[in-house]
CSV table of C-alpha atoms in Angstrom, one decimal:
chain,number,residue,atom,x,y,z
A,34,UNK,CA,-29.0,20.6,-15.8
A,35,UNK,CA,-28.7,20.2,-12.4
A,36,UNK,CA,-25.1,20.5,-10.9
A,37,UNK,CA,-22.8,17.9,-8.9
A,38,UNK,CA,-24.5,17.5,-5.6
A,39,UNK,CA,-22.6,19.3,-2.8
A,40,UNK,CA,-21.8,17.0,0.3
A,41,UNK,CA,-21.3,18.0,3.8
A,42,UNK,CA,-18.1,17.7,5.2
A,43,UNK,CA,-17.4,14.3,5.5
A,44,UNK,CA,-14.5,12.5,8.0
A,45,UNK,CA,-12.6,10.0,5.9
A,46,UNK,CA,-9.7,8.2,6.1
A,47,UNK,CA,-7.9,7.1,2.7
A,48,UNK,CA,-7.3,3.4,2.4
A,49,UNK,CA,-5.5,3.3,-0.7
A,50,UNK,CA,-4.4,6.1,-3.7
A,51,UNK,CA,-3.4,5.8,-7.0
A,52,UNK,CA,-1.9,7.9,-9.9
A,53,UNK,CA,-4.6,9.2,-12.1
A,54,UNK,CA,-4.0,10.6,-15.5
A,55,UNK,CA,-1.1,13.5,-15.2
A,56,UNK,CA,-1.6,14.9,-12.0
A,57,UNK,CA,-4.9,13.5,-10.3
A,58,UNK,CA,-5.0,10.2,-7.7
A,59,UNK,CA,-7.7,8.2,-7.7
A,60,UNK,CA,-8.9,7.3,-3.7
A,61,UNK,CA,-10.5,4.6,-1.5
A,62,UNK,CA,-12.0,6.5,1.2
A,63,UNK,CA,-13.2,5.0,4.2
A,64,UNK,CA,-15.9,7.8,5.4
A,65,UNK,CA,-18.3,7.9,8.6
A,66,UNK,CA,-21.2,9.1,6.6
A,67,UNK,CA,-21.2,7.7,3.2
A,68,UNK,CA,-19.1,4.1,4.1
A,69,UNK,CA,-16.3,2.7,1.7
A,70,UNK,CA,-16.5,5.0,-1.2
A,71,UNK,CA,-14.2,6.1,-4.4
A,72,UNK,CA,-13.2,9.3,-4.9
A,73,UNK,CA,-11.1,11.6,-7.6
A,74,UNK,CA,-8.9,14.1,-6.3
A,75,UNK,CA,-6.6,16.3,-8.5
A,76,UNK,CA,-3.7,16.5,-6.8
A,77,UNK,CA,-2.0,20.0,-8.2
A,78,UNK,CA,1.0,20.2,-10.8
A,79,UNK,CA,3.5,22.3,-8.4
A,80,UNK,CA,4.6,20.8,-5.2
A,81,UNK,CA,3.5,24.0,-3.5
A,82,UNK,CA,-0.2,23.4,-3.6
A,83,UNK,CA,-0.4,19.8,-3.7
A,84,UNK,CA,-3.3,18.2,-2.1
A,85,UNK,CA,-0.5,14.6,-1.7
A,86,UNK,CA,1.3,15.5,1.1
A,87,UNK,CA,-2.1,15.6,3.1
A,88,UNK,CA,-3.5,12.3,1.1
A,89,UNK,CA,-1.7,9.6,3.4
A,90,UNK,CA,-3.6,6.7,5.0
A,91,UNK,CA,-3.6,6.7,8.7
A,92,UNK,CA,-4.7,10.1,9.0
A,93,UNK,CA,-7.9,11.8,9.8
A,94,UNK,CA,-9.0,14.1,6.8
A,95,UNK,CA,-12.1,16.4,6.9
A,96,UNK,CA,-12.9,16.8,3.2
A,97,UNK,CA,-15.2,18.6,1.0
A,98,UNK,CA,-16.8,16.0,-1.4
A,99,UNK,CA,-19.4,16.1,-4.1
A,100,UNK,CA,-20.6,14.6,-7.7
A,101,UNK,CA,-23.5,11.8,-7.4
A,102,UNK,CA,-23.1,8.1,-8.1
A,103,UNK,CA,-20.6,6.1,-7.6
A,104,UNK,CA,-17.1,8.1,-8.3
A,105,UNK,CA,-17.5,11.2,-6.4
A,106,UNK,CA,-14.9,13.9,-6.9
A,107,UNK,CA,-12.9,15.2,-3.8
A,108,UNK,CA,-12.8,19.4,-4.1
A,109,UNK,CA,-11.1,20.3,-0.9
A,110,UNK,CA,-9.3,19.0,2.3
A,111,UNK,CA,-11.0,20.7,5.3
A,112,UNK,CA,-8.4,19.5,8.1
A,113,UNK,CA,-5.7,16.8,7.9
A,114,UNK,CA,-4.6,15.8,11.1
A,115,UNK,CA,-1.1,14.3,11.4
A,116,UNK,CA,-0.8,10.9,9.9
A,117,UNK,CA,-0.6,7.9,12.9
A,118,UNK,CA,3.2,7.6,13.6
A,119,UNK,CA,3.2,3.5,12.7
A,120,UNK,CA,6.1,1.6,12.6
A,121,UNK,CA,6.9,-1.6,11.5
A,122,UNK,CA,4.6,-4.5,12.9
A,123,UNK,CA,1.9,-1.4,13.5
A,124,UNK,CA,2.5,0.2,9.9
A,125,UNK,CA,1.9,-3.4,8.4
A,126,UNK,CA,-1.3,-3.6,10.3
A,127,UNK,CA,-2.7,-1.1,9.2
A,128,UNK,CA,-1.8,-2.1,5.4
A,129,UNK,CA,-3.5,-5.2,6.4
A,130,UNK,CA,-7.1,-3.7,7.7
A,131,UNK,CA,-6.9,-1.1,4.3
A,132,UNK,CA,-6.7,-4.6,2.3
A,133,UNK,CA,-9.3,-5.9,3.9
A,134,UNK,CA,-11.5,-2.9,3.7
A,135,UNK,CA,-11.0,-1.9,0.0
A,136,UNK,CA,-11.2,-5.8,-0.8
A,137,UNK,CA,-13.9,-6.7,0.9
A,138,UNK,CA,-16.5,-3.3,1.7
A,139,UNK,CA,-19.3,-3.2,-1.1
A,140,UNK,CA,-19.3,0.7,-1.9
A,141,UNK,CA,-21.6,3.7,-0.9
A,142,UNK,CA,-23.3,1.9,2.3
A,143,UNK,CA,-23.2,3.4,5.1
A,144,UNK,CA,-21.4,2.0,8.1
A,145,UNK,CA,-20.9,4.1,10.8
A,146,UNK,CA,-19.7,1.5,13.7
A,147,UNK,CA,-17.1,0.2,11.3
A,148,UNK,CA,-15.5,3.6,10.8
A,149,UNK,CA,-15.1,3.3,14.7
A,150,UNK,CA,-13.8,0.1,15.2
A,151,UNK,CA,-11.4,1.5,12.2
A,152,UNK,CA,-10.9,4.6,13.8
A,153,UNK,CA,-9.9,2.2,17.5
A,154,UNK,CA,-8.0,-0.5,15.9
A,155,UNK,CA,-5.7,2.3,14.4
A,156,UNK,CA,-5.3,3.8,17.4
A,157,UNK,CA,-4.4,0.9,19.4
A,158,UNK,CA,-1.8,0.2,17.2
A,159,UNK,CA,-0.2,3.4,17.6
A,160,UNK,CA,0.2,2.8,21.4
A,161,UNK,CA,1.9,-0.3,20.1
A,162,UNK,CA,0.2,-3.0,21.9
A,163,UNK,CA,-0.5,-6.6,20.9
A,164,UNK,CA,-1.1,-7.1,17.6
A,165,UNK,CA,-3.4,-10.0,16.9
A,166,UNK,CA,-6.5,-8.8,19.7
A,167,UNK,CA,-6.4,-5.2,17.6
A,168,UNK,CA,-6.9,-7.6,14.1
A,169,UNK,CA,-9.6,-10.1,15.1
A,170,UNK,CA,-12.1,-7.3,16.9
A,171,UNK,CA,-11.5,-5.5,13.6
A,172,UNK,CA,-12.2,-8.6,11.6
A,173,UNK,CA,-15.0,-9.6,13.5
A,174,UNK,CA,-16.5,-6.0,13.1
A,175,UNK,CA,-15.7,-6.1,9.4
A,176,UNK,CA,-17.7,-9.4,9.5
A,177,UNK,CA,-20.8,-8.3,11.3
A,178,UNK,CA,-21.0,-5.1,8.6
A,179,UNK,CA,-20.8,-7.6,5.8
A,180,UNK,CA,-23.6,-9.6,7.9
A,181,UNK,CA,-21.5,-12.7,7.8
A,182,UNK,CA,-21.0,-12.3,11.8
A,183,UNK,CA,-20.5,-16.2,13.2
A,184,UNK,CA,-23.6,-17.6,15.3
A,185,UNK,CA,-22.2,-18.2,18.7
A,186,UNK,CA,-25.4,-19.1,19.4
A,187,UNK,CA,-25.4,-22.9,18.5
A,188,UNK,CA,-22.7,-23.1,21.2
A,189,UNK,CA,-25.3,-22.5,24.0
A,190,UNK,CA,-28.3,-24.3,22.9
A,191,UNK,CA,-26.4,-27.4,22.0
A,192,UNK,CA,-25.0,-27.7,25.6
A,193,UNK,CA,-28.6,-27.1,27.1
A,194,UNK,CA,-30.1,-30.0,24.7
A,195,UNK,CA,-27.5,-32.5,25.3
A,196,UNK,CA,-25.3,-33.3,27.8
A,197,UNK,CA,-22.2,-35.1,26.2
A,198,UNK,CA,-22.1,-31.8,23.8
A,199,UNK,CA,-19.7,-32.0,21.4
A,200,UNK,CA,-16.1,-30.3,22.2
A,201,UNK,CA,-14.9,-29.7,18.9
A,202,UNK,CA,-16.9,-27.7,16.2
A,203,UNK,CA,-15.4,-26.9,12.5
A,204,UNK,CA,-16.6,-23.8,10.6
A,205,UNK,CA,-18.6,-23.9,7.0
A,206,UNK,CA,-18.6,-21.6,4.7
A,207,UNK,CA,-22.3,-20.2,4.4
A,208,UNK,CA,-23.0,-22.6,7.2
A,209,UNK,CA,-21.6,-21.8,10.2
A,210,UNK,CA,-20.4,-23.5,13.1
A,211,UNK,CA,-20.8,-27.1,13.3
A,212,UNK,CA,-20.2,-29.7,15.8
A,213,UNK,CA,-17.6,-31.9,14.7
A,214,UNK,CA,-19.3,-34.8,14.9
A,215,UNK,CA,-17.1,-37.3,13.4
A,216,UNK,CA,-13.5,-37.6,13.8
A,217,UNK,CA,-12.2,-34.9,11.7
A,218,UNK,CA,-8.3,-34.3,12.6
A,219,UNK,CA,-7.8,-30.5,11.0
A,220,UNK,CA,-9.6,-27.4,11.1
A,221,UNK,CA,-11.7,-28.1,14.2
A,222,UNK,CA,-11.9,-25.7,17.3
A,223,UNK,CA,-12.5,-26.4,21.1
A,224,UNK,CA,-15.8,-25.4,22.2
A,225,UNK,CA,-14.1,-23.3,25.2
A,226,UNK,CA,-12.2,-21.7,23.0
A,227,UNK,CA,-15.0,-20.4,21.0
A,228,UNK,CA,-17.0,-19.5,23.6
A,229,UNK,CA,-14.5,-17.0,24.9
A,230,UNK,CA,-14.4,-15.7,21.6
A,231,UNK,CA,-17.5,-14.9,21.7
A,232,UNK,CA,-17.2,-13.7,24.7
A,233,UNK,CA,-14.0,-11.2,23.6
A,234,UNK,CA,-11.8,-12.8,25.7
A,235,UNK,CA,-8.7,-13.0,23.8
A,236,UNK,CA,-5.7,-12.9,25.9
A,237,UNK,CA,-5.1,-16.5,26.2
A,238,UNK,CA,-2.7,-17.2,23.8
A,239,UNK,CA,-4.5,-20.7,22.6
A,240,UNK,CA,-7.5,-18.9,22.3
A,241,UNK,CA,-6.1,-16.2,20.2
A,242,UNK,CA,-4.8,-19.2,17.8
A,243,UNK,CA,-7.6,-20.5,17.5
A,244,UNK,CA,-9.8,-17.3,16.8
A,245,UNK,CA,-6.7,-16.3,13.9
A,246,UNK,CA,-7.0,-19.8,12.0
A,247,UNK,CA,-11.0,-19.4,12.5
A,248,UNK,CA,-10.7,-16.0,10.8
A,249,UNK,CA,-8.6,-17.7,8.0
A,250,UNK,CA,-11.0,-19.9,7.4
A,251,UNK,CA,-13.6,-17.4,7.5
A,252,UNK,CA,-12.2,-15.2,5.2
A,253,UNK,CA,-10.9,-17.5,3.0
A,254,UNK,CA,-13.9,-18.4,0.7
A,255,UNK,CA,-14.5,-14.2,0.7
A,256,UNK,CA,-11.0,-13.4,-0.5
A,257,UNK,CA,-11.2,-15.5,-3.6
A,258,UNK,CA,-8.0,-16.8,-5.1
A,259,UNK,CA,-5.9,-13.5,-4.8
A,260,UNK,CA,-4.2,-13.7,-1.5
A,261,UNK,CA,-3.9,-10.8,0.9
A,262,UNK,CA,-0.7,-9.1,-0.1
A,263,UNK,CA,-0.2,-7.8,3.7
A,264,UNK,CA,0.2,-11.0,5.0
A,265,UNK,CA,3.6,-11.5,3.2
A,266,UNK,CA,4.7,-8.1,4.9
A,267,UNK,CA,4.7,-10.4,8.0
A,268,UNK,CA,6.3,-13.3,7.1
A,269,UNK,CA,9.4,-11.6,5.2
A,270,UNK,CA,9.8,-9.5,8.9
A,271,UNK,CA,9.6,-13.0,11.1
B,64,UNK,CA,-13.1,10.8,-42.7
B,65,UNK,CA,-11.3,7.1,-42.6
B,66,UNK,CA,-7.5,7.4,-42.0
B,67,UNK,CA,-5.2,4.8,-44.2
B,68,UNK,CA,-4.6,1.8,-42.2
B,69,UNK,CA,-0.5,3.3,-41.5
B,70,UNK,CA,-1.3,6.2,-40.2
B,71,UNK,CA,-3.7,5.1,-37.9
B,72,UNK,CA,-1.5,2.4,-36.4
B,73,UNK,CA,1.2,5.2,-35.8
B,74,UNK,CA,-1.8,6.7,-33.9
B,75,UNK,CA,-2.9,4.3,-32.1
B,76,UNK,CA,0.9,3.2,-30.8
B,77,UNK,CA,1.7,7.2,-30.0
B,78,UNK,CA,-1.3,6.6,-27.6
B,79,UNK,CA,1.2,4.2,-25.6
B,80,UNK,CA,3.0,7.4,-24.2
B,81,UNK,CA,2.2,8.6,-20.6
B,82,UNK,CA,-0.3,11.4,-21.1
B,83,UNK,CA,-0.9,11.1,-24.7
B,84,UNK,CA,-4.8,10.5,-25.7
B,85,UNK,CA,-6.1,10.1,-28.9
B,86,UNK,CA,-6.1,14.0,-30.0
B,87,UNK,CA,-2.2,14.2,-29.0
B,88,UNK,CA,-1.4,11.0,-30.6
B,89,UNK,CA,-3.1,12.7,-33.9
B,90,UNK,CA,-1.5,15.9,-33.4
B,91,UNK,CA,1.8,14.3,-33.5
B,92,UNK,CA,1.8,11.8,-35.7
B,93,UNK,CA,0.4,14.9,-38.1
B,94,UNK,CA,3.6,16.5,-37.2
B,95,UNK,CA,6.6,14.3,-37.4
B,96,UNK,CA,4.7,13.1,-40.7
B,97,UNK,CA,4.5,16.7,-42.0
B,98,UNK,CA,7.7,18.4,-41.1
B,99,UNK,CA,10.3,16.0,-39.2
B,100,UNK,CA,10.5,12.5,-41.1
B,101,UNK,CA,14.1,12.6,-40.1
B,102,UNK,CA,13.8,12.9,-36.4
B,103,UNK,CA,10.6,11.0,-36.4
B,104,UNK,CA,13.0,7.8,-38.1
B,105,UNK,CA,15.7,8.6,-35.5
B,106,UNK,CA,13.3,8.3,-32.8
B,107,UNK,CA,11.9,4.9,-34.1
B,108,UNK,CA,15.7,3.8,-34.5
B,109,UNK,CA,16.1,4.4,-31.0
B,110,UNK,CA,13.1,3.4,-29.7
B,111,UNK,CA,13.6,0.0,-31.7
B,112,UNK,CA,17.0,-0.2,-30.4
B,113,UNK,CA,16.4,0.6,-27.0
B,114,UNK,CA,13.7,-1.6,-26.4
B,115,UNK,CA,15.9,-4.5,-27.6
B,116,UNK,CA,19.2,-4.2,-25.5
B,117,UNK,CA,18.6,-2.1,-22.1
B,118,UNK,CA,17.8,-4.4,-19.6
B,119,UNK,CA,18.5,-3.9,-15.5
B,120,UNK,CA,21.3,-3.6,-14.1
B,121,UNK,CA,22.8,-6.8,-12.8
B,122,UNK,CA,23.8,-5.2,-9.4
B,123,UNK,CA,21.6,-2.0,-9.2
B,124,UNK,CA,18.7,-3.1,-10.9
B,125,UNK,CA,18.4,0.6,-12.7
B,126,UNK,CA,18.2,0.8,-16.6
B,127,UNK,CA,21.6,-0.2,-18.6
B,128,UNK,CA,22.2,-1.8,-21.7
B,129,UNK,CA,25.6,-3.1,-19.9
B,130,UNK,CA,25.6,-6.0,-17.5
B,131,UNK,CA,26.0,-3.2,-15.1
B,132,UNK,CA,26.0,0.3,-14.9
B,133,UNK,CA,28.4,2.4,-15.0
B,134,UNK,CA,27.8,3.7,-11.7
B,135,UNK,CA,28.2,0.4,-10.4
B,136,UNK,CA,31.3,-0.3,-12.1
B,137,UNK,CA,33.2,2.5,-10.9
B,138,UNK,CA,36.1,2.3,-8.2
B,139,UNK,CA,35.7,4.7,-7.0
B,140,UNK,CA,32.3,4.2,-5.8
B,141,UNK,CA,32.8,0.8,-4.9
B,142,UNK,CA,35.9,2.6,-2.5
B,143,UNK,CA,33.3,4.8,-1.0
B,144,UNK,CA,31.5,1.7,0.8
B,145,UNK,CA,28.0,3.6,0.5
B,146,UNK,CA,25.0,2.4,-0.6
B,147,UNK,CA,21.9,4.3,-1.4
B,148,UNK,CA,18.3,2.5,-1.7
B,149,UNK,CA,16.0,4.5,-4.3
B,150,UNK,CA,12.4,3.8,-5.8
B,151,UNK,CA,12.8,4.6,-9.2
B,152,UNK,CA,16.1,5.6,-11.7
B,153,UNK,CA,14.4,9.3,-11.8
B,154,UNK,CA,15.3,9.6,-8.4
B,155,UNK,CA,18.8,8.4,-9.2
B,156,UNK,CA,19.2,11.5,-11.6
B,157,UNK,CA,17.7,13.9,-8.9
B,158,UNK,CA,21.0,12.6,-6.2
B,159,UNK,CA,23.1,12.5,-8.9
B,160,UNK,CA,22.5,16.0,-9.5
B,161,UNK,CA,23.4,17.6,-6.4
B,162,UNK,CA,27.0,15.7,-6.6
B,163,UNK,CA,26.8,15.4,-2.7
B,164,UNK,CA,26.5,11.7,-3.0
B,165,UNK,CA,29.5,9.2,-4.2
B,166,UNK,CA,28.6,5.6,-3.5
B,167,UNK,CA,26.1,3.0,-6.0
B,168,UNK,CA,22.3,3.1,-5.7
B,169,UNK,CA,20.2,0.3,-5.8
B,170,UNK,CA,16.7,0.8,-7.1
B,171,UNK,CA,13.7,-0.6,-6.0
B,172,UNK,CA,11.4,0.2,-8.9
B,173,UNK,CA,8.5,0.9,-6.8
B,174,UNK,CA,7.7,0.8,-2.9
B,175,UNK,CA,5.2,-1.5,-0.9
B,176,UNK,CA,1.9,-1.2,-1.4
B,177,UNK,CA,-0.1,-4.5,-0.8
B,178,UNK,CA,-3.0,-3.5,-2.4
B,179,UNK,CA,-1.6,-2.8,-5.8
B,180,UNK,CA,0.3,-6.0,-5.7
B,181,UNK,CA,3.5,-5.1,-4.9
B,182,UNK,CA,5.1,-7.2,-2.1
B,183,UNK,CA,8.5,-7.1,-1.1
B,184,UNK,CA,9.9,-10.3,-4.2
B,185,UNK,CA,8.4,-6.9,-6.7
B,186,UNK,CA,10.9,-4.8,-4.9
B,187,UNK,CA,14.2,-7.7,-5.9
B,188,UNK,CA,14.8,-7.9,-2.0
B,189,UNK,CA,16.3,-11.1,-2.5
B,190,UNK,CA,18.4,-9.2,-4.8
B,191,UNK,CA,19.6,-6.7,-2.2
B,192,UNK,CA,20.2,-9.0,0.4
B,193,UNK,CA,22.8,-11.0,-1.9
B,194,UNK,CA,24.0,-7.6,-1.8
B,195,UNK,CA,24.3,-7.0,1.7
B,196,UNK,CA,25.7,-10.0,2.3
B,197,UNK,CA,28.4,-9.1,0.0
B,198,UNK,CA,30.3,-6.7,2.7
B,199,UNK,CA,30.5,-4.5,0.1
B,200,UNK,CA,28.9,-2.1,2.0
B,201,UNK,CA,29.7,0.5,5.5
B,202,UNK,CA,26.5,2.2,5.1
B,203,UNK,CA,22.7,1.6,3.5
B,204,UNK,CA,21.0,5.0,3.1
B,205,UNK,CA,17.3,4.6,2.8
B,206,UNK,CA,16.5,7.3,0.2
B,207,UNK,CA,12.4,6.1,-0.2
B,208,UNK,CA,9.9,8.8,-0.5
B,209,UNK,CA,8.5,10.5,2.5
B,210,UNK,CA,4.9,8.9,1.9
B,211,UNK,CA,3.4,6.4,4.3
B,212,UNK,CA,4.5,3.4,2.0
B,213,UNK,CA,8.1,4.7,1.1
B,214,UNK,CA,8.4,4.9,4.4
B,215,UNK,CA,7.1,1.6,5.3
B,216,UNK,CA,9.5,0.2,2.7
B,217,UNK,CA,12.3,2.4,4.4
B,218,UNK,CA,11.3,0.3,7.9
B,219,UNK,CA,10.8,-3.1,6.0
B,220,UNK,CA,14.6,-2.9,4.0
B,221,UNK,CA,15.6,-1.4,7.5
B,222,UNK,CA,14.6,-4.4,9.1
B,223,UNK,CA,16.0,-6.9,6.8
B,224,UNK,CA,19.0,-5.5,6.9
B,225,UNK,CA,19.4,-5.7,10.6
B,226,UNK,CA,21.1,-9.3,10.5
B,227,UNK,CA,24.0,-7.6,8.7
B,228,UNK,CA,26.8,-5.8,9.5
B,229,UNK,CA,25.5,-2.4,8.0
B,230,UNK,CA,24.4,0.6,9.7
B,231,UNK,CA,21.5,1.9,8.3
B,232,UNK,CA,20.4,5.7,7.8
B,233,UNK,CA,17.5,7.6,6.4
B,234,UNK,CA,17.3,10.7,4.6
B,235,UNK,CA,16.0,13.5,6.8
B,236,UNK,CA,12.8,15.6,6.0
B,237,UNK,CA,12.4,19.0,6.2
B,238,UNK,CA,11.5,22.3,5.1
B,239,UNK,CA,12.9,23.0,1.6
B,240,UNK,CA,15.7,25.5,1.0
B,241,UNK,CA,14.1,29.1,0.3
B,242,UNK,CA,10.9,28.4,1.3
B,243,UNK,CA,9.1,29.8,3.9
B,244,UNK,CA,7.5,27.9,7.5
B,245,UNK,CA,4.3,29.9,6.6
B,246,UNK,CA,3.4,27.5,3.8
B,247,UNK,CA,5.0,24.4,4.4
B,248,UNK,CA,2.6,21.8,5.5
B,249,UNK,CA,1.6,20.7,9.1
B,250,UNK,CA,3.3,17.1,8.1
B,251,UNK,CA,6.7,18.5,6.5
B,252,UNK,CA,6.7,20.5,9.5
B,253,UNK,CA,5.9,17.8,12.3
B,254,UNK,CA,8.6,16.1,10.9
B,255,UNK,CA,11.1,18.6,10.8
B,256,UNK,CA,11.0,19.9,14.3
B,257,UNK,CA,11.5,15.7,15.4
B,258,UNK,CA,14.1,15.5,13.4
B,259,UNK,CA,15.9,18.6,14.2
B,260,UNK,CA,19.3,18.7,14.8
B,261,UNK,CA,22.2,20.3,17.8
B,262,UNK,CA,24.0,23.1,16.4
């Protein structure tokens, strides 16, 4: 019999936990190396030497990890640096990019430039600055690891073909962009506005509308019909 | 060997307790069926009976078989204008014990956590706010636990209550009494030396 695999030390951050049989949790971990993965952890009987105190989303942990397929089994926490002090909007947030993640990530691929952009949006909402920029780079990274990233593409080569392009464009699921060629009234989006999406610039506040109700749509068809819980977090605090 | 259909049902339904698996269940139904028939029917009485009447408190939402608890219904409680926010009725115990506290709870029965489902209409908000807009109340303590989503359901209720005339506290954390700074965790610790207090 071979035995559980040993893994290095992996950087994680946990996403989500829940109680496992007496005294065990059962973990989403977000990890540099190994992508969204699941995890056991027993968590210790006496308060002394329990692992939960450490096993807090927000936090950098260094942990030992190891078991093959899909449910590995988490043996020790290396380093666990201080939980993210997020408050309020910020602590929402961050409920709100786990949901996502633990929703949407397929398990055990890796995905290295997501951790970052996980690892950056967290800590831009610790310095407590706007919200909604921090949430669409993130969603836009989420989407480009899914490979579902929009073509921004069809915004250029339209205007170079045609002069009267079109200035309003609605988004299809599996489709795309596409120019709004008939009079539609809802869900369409100013070419301008797109174009500094794709361009990151979203400080205009219009612009940042118009890249949230595109990411709506967007996410929409991938969420299937359970809503994002997080969301509500927001509109009870409005 | 095939069990008679009875005694396997009483396994099977012994299998509903926390922790119990299919051995346990066995074990116990063995037992109570060997040498404790009586206690075994007392315990079905109660069960029975229990499931039937207790219900939530109409104010505190904890377990009562009353339209409210007796905790509630006390004046002198009510006198004490103090109101203390708790996730579950086990905690209620734990408070109760120390006897430091006199005022009424109200219990939560959980804490945020949007990935499990549990928003804040899970948590009877709406129910709290009637509360608070009861002026019943000098002073909300936020008793949640000290994990990331207690304490997000400490800020959330803390917000909430802001458009009332309540001032709002939360329980401080710290090192526990007898123990020593040597193996207290980093965290415990963090948040003991920013909460520290003038002597």
């Amino acid at each position: 019999m071979n035995k559980d695999r040993e893994l290095a030390l992996q950087t994680v951050y946990l996403l989500h936990s829940r109680p496992y049989r007496e005294n065990s949790l059962l973990l989403n971990l977000l990890s540099k190396d190994l992508g969204h993965i699941s995890a056991v952890a027993y968590a210790g009987s006496s308060r002394k030497n329990s692992k939960r105190a450490q096993l807090q989303p927000f936090s950098t942990l260094q942990v030992q990890l190891k078991g093959k397929g899909s449910l590995l089994t988490l043996t020790q926490i290396e380093k666990a640096q201080l939980p993210l002090p997020l408050s309020r909007q910020f602590l929402y947030s961050g409920f709100y990019l786990n949901e996502l993640c633990v929703r949407l990530l397929p398990q055990n691929i890796s995905c290295e430039t997501l951790f970052a952009h996980y690892h950056h949006a967290l800590t831009q909402l610790e310095q407590q600055i706007s919200i909604e920029p921090i949430l669409r780079s993130f969603e836009f990274a989420l989407l480009e690891e899914l490979g579902l990233g929009i073509d921004f593409s069809v915004l250029d080569e339209d205007s170079q073909v045609q002069e009267s392009s079109p200035d309003y464009w609605y988004y299809l699921p599996e489709q795309g962009l596409v120019s709004a060629d008939y009079e539609r009234s809802i869900n369409k989006f100013d070419r301008r506005h797109l174009l500094a999406i794709r361009d990151g610039n979203l400080q205009d506040p219009d612009v940042l509308l118009t890249c949230k109700s595109l990411m709506r749509q967007v996410f929409k068809p991938l969420l299937g019909s359970r809503p994002l819980q997080s969301r509500k977090l927001f509109a009870y605090s409005k | 060997m095939k069990l008679s259909p009875l005694v396997q049902e009483l396994i099977d339904n012994l299998k509903h307790l926390p922790g119990v698996g299919p051995k346990s269940a066995q074990r116990m139904a063995f037992h109570l069926l060997e040498r404790n028939r009586i206690g075994a029917t007392k315990l079905a009485n109660s069960m029975a009976k229990a499931m039937e009447h207790i219900g939530h408190c109409r104010t505190c939402r904890t377990f009562t078989e009353l339209e409210q608890c007796d905790i509630c219904a006390s004046p002198k409680r009510q006198a004490s204008r103090l109101l203390c926010i708790v996730e579950s009725p086990s905690d209620i115990l734990a408070i109760e014990q120390t006897g430091e506290f006199i005022g009424r709870y109200f219990v939560l029965m959980g804490h945020l956590s949007p990935i499990d489902g549990i928003g804040p209409e899970e948590l009877g908000l709406d129910q709290l706010q009637n509360l608070l807009s009861s002026d019943e109340f000098d002073e909300m303590i936020l008793a949640t636990n000290p994990t990331v989503e207690g304490e997000a359901t400490a800020h959330f209720i803390a917000d909430l209550a802001g458009s009332y005339d309540v001032s709002v506290t939360r329980i401080a954390h710290g090192v526990p009494v007898g123990g020593e700074l040597g193996y207290v965790d980093g965290n415990t610790l963090s948040h003991a030396f920013s909460g520290r207090k003038k002597l």
